[in-house]
Coordinates of C-alpha atoms in Angstrom, one line a residue:
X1 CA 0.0 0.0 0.0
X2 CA 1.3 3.4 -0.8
X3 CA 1.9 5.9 2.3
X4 CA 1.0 9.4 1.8
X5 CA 3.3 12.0 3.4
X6 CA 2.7 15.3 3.9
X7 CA 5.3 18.0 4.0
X8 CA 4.4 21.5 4.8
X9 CA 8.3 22.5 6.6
X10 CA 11.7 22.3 5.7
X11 CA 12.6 19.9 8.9
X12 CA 9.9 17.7 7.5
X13 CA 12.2 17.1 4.8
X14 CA 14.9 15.6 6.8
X15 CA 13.7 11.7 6.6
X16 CA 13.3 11.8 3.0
X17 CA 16.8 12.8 2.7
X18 CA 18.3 10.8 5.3
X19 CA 16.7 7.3 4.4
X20 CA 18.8 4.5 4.5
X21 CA 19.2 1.2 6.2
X22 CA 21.8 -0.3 8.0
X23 CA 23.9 -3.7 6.7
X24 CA 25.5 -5.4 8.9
X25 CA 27.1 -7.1 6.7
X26 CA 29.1 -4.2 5.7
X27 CA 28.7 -2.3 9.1
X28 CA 27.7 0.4 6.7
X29 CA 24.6 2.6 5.9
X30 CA 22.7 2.1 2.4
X31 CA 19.5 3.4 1.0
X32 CA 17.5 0.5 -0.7
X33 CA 15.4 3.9 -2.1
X34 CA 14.5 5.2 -5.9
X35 CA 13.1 8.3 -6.3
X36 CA 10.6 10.4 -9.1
X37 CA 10.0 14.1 -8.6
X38 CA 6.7 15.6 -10.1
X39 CA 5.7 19.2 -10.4
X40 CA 2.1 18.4 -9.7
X41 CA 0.9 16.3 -7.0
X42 CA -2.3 15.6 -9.3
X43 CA -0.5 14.1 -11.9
X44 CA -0.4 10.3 -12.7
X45 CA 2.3 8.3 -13.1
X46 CA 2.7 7.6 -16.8
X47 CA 4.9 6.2 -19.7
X48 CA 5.8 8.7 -22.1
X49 CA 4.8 5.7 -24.5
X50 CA 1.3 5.8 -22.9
X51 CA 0.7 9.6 -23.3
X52 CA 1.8 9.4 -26.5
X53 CA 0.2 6.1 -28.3
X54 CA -2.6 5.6 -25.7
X55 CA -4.6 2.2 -26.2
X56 CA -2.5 1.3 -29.0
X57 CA 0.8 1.2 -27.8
X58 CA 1.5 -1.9 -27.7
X59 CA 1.0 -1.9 -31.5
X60 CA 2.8 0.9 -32.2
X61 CA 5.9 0.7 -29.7
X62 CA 7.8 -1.8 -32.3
X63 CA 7.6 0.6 -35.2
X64 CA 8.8 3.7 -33.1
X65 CA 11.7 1.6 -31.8
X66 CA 12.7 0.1 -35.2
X67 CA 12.2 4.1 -37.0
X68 CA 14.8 5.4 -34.3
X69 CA 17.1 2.0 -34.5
X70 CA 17.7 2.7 -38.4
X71 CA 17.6 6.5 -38.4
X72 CA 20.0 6.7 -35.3
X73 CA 22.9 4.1 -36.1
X74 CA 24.9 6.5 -37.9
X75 CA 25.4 8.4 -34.5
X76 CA 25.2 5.4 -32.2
X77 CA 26.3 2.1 -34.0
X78 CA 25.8 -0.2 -31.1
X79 CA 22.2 0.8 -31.2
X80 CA 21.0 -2.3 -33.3
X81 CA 21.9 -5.4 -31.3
X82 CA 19.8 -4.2 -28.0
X83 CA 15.8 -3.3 -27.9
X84 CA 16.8 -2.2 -24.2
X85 CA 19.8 0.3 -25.7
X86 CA 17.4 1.6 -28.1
X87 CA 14.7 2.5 -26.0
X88 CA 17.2 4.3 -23.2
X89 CA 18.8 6.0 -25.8
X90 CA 15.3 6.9 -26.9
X91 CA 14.0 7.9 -23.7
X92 CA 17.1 10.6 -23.6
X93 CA 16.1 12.3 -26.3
X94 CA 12.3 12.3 -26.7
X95 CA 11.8 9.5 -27.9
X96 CA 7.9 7.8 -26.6
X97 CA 8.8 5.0 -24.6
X98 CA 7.5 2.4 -22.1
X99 CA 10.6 3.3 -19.7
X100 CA 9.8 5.6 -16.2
X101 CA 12.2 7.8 -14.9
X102 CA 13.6 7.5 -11.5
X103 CA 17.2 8.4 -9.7
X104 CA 19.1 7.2 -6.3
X105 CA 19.1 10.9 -5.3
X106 CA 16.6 12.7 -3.4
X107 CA 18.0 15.3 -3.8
X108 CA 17.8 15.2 -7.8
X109 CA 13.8 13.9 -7.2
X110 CA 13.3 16.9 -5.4
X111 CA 14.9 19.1 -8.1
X112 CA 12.4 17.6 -10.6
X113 CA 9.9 18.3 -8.0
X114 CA 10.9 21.6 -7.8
X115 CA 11.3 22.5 -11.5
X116 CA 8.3 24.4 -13.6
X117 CA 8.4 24.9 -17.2
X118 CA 6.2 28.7 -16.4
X119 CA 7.6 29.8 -13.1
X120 CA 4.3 31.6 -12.3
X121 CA 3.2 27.9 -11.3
X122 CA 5.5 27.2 -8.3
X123 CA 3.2 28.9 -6.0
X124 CA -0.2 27.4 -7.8
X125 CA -0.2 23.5 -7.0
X126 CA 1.4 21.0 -4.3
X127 CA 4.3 19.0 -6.1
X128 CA 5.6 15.5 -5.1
X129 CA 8.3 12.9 -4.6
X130 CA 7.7 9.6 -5.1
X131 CA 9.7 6.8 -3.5
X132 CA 10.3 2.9 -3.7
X133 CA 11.9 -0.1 -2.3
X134 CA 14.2 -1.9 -5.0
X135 CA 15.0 -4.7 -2.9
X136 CA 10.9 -5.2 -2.7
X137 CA 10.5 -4.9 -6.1
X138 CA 12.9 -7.3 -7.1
X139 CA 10.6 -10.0 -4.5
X140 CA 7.7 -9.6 -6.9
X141 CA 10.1 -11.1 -9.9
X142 CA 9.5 -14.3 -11.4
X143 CA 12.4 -17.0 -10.1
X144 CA 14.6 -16.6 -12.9
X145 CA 14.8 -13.0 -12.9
X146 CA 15.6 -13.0 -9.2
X147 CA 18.5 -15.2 -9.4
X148 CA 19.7 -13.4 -12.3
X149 CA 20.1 -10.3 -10.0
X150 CA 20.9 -11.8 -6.7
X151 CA 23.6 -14.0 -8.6
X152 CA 25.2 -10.2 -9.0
X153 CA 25.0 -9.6 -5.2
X154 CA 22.6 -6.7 -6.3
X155 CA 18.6 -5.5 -6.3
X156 CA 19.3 -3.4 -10.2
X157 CA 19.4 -4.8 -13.6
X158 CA 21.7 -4.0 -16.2
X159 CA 21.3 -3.7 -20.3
X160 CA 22.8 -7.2 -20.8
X161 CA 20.9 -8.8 -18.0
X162 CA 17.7 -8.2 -19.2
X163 CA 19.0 -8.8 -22.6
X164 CA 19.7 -12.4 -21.6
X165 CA 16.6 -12.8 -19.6
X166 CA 14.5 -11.9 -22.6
X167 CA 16.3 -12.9 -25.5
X168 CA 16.0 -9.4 -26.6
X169 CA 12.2 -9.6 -27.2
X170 CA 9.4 -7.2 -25.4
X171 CA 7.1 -10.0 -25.8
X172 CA 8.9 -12.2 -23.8
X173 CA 9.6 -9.2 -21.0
X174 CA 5.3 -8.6 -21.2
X175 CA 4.7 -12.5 -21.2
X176 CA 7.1 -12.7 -17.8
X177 CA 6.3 -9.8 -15.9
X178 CA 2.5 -10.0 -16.4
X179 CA 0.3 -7.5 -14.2
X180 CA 2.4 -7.8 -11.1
X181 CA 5.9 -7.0 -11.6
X182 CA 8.5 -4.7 -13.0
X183 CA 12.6 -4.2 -13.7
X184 CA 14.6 -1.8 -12.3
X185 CA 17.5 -1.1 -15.1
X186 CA 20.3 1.1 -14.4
X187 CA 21.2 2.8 -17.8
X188 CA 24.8 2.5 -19.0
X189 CA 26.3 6.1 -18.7
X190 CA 25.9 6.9 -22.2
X191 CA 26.5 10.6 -21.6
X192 CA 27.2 13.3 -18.7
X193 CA 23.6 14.0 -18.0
X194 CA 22.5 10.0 -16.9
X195 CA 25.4 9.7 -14.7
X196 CA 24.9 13.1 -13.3
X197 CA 21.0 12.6 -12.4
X198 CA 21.8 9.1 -10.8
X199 CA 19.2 7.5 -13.4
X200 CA 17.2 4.9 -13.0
X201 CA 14.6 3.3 -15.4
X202 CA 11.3 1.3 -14.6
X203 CA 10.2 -0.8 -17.0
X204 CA 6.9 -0.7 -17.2
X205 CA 5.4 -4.0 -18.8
X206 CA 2.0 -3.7 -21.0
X207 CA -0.2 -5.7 -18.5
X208 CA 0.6 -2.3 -16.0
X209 CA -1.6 0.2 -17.5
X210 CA -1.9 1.6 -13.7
X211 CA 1.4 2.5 -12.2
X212 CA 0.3 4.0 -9.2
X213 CA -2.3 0.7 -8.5
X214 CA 0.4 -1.5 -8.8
X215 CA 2.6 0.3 -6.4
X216 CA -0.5 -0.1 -4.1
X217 CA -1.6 -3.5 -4.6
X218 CA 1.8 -5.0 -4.3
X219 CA 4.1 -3.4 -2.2
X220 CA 4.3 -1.9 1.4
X221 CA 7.1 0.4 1.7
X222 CA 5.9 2.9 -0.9
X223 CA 5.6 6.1 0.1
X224 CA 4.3 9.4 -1.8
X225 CA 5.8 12.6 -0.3
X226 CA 3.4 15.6 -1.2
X227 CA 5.1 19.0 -0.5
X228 CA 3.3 21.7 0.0
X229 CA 2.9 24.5 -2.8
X230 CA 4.1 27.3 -0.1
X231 CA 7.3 26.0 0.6
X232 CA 7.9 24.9 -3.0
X233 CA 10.4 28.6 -3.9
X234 CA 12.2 28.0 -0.2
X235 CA 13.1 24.4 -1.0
X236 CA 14.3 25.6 -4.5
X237 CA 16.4 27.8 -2.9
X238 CA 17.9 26.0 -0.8
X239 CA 18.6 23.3 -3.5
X240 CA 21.1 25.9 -5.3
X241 CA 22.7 26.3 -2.4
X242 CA 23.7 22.0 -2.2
X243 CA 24.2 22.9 -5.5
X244 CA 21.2 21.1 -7.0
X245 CA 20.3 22.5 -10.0
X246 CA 20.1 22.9 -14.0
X247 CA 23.4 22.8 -14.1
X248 CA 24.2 20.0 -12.8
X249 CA 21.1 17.4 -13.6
X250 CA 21.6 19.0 -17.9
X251 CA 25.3 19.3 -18.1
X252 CA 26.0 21.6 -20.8
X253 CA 24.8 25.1 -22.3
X254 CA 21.2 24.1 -21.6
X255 CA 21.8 23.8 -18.5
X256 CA 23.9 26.8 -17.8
X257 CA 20.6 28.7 -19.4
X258 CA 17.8 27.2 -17.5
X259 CA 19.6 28.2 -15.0
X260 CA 20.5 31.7 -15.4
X261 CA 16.6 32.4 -16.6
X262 CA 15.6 31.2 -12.9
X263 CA 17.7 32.4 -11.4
X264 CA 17.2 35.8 -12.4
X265 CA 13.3 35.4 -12.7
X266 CA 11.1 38.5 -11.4
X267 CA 8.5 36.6 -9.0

């Protein structure tokens, strides 16, 4: 079941970015935690596939992957031999996909939290950071997915994991995961910008056509932090000071823009 959290103070913050669970086994402190920040706290969790192709996605994800596949291999070579490489390659640059953004920061989800296309907006609607337990969604694998992961002593999947799993085929991935489960990939660090957001990809198989029902139906340590629309400019502010910003999650010119236009924006 999914916990709702409601954060109206700064100190309130403090849990969210100080999670993490003791292993003995180390004798050290790790967070077992993925994070999503969204602007809106109304909004639902969505593929950009879904938004995009709606009830006839599953018919049309094939053709968008194989259009970017040809057109693309001429900047990324590699790109032909994995459906997985296509689609996170995709997903960096627009491209619909069934993949859901998350990171192993909280303080990059609250960035994304934090971050409105129209700045008049900040002070118009609650926003919210979403967060889940890899370790519990690797228990709702089937057997063979699970040993494939703890045979790595780890709770993320990698490109060539899943790969190997699947035999390279979305079918087989839908077939497997059904309605009640879903991979956690980390990306390979293609560029500046995935390592620099600590990226993390769900993805979301076609028998999940409710994201946030799933979450609620099948696991317990959920939680949905919703932060309150008045202290949404004094948590931005504080995240340029920890140096949490466009500059840092878009390395580059963008960035260095988005930047200076909030920065200096007139409220």
């Amino acid at each position: 079941m999914v916990k709702e959290v409601h954060i109206d103070t700064l100190e309130q913050l403090l849990p969210l970015l100080t999670e993490q669970e003791y292993r003995a086994d180390l004798d050290r402190n790790r967070s077992p935690y993925i994070y999503r920040g969204m602007s809106d706290s109304s909004f639902p969790m969505y593929t950009s596939l879904s938004r995009n192709c709606k009830s006839r996605q599953n018919h049309l994800e094939p053709a968008i992957l194989e259009n970017f596949a040809k057109y693309a291999i001429n900047d990324e070579p590699s790109i032909g031999s994995s459906v997985w490489r296509q689609m996170i390659l995709g997903q960096h640059y627009g491209l619909p996909t069934r993949l859901l953004d998350w990171t192993q920061s909280a303080l990059v989800g609250l960035n994304f939290a934090m971050t409105e296309e129209n700045l008049e907006d900040m002070d118009k609607h609650d926003c919210m950071v979403w967060r889940i337990n890899m370790s519990e969604m690797v228990e709702l694998l089937p057997n063979n997915y699970k040993y494939a992961v703890y045979d790595k002593h780890s709770t993320i999947f990698t490109v060539d994991m899943l790969k190997e799993l699947t035999g390279n085929s979305l079918k087989q991935y839908d077939r497997d995961m059904g309605d009640s489960a879903m991979v956690i990939i980390e990306p390979p660090s293609l560029n500046q910008r995935i390592i620099n957001q600590h990226s993390f990809f769900a993805v979301v198989p076609m028998g999940i056509d409710d994201i946030e029902g799933f979450l609620n139906k099948n696991t317990k340590d959920t939680v949905k932090y919703v932060i309150d629309k008045d202290l949404r400019w004094r948590v931005r502010d504080m995240l340029d000071q920890l140096n949490m910003s466009e500059r840092i999650v878009y390395p580059g010119l963008e960035g260095l823009s988005k930047w200076i236009a909030r920065h200096y924006y007139v409220k």
